[in-house]
Coordinates of C-alpha atoms in Angstrom, one line a residue:
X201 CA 22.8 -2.3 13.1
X202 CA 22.7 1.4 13.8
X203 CA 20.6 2.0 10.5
X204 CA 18.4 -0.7 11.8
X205 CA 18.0 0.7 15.3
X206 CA 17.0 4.1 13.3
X207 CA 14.6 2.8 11.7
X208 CA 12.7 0.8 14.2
X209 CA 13.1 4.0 16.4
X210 CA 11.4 6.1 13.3
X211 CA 8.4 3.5 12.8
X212 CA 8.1 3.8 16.9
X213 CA 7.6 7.7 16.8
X214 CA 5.2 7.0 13.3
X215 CA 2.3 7.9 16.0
X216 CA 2.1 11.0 14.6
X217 CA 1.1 12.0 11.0
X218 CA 4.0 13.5 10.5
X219 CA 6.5 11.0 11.9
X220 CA 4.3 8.6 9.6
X221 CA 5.0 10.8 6.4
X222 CA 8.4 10.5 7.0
X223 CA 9.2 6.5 7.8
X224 CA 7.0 6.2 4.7
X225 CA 9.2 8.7 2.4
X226 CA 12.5 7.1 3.9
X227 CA 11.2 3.7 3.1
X228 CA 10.6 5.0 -0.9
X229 CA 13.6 7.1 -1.4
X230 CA 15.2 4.4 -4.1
X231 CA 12.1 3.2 -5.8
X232 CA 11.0 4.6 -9.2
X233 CA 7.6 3.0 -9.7
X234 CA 5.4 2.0 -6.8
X235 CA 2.1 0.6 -6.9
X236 CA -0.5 1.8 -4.4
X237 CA -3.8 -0.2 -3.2
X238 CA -6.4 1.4 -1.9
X239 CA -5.6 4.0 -4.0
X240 CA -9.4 5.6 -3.9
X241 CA -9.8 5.6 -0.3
X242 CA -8.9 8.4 2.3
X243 CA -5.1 7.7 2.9
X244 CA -4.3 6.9 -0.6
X245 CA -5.9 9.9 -1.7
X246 CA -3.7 12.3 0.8
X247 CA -0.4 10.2 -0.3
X248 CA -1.3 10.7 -4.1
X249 CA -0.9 14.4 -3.2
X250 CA 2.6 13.9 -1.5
X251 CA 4.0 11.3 -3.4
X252 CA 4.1 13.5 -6.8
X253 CA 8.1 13.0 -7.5
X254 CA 7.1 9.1 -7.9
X255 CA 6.0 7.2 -10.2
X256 CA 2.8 5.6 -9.3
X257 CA 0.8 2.5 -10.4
X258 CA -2.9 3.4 -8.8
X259 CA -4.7 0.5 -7.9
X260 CA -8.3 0.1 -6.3
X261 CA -12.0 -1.6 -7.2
X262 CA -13.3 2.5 -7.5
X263 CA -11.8 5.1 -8.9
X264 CA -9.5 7.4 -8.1
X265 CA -10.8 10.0 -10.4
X266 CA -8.1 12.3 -12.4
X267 CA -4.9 11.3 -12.6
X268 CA -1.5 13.2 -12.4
X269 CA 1.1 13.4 -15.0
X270 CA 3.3 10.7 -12.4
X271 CA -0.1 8.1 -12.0
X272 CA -1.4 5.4 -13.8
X273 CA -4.6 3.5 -13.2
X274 CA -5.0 -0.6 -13.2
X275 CA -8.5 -1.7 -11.7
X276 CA -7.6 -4.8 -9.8
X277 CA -9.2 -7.2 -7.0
X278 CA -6.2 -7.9 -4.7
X279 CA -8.5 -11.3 -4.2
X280 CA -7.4 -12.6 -7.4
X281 CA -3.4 -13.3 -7.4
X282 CA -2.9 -13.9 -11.5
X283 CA -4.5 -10.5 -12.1
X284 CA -2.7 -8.5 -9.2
X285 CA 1.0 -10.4 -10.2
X286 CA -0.1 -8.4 -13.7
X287 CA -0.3 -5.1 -11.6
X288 CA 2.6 -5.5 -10.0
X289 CA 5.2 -6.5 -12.4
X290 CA 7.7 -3.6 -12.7
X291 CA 7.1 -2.2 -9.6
X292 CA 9.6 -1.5 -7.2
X293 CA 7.8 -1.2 -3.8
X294 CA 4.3 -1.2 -3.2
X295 CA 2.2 0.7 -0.1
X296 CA -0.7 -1.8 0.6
X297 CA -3.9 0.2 1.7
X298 CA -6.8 -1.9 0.4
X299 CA -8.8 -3.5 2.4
X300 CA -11.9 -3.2 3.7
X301 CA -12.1 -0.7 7.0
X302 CA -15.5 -0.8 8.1
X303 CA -17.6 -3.5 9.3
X304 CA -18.9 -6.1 7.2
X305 CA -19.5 -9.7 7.0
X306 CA -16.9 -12.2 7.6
X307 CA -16.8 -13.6 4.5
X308 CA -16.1 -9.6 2.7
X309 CA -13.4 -9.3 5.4
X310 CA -11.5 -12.7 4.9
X311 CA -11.0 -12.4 1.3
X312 CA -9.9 -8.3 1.3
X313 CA -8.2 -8.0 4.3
X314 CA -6.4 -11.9 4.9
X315 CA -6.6 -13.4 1.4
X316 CA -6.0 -9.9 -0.3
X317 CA -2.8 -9.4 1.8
X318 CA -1.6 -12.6 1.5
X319 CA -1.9 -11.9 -2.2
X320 CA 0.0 -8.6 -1.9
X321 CA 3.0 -10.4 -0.7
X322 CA 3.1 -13.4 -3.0
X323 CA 2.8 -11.3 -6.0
X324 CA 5.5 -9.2 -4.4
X325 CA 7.5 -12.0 -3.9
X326 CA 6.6 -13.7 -7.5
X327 CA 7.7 -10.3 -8.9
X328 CA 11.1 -9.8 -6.7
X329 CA 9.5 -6.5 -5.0
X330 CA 11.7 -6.3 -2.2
X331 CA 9.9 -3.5 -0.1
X332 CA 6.0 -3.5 1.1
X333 CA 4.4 -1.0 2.9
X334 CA 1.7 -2.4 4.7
X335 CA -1.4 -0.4 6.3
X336 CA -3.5 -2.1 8.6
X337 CA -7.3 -1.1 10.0
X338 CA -8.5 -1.2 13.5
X339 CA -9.7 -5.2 12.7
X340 CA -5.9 -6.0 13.2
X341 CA -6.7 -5.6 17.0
X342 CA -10.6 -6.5 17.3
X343 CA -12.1 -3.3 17.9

């Protein structure tokens, strides 16, 4: 219990970048290939930086430009489950940042933020991936 409490006390003080850095680092520590969504947006492109001792699976419907000696690139729609349980097989963890952040219609929301999640955790699930990281976007809350 006192390794729970810890944690929950860590992802409590994760209000600051820092704190954040490190509940995510803790949560890798025993993965050795970890597949990132969103991998071309803002916060996957900072974490590609400080995830460099990991093996990475890069994942995104853009690019993510040059890759690192520890990265590997799969385009893949989260949207469509058979071709994201392909990208996920072998992974050991996966940090879920894709999604869409801005405003957009309904429909573009509903399938990258709530069908695409839903998708993250069913191919983790299909694959045994016992650890997600999940990311969420100011439309968790309505603003």
């Amino acid at each position: 219990m006192g390794i729970l409490v810890g944690v929950v006390t860590l992802a409590i003080a994760a209000s600051t970048e820092e704190a954040l850095y490190h509940f995510i680092i803790c949560s890798l520590i025993f993965m050795k290939t970890i597949l990132m969504t969103g991998a071309a947006g803002g916060v996957g492109t900072f974490l590609r930086r400080e995830l460099k001792e990991y093996s990475l699976r890069l994942t995104d419907l853009k690019s993510v430009g040059a890759l690192s000696d520890n990265e590997d690139f799969v385009t893949c729609d989260i949207t469509d489950l058979d071709a994201l349980s392909g990208t996920v097989a072998g992974c050991e963890g996966i940090i879920h940042l894709g999604g869409i952040s801005d405003e957009r219609s309904w429909d573009d929301i509903l399938n990258a933020n709530i069908i695409g999640c839903r998708n993250i955790y069913e191919a983790a699930r299909l694959a045994g991936v016992k650890r997600v990281i999940f990311a969420s976007s100011k439309h968790a809350v309505g603003f």
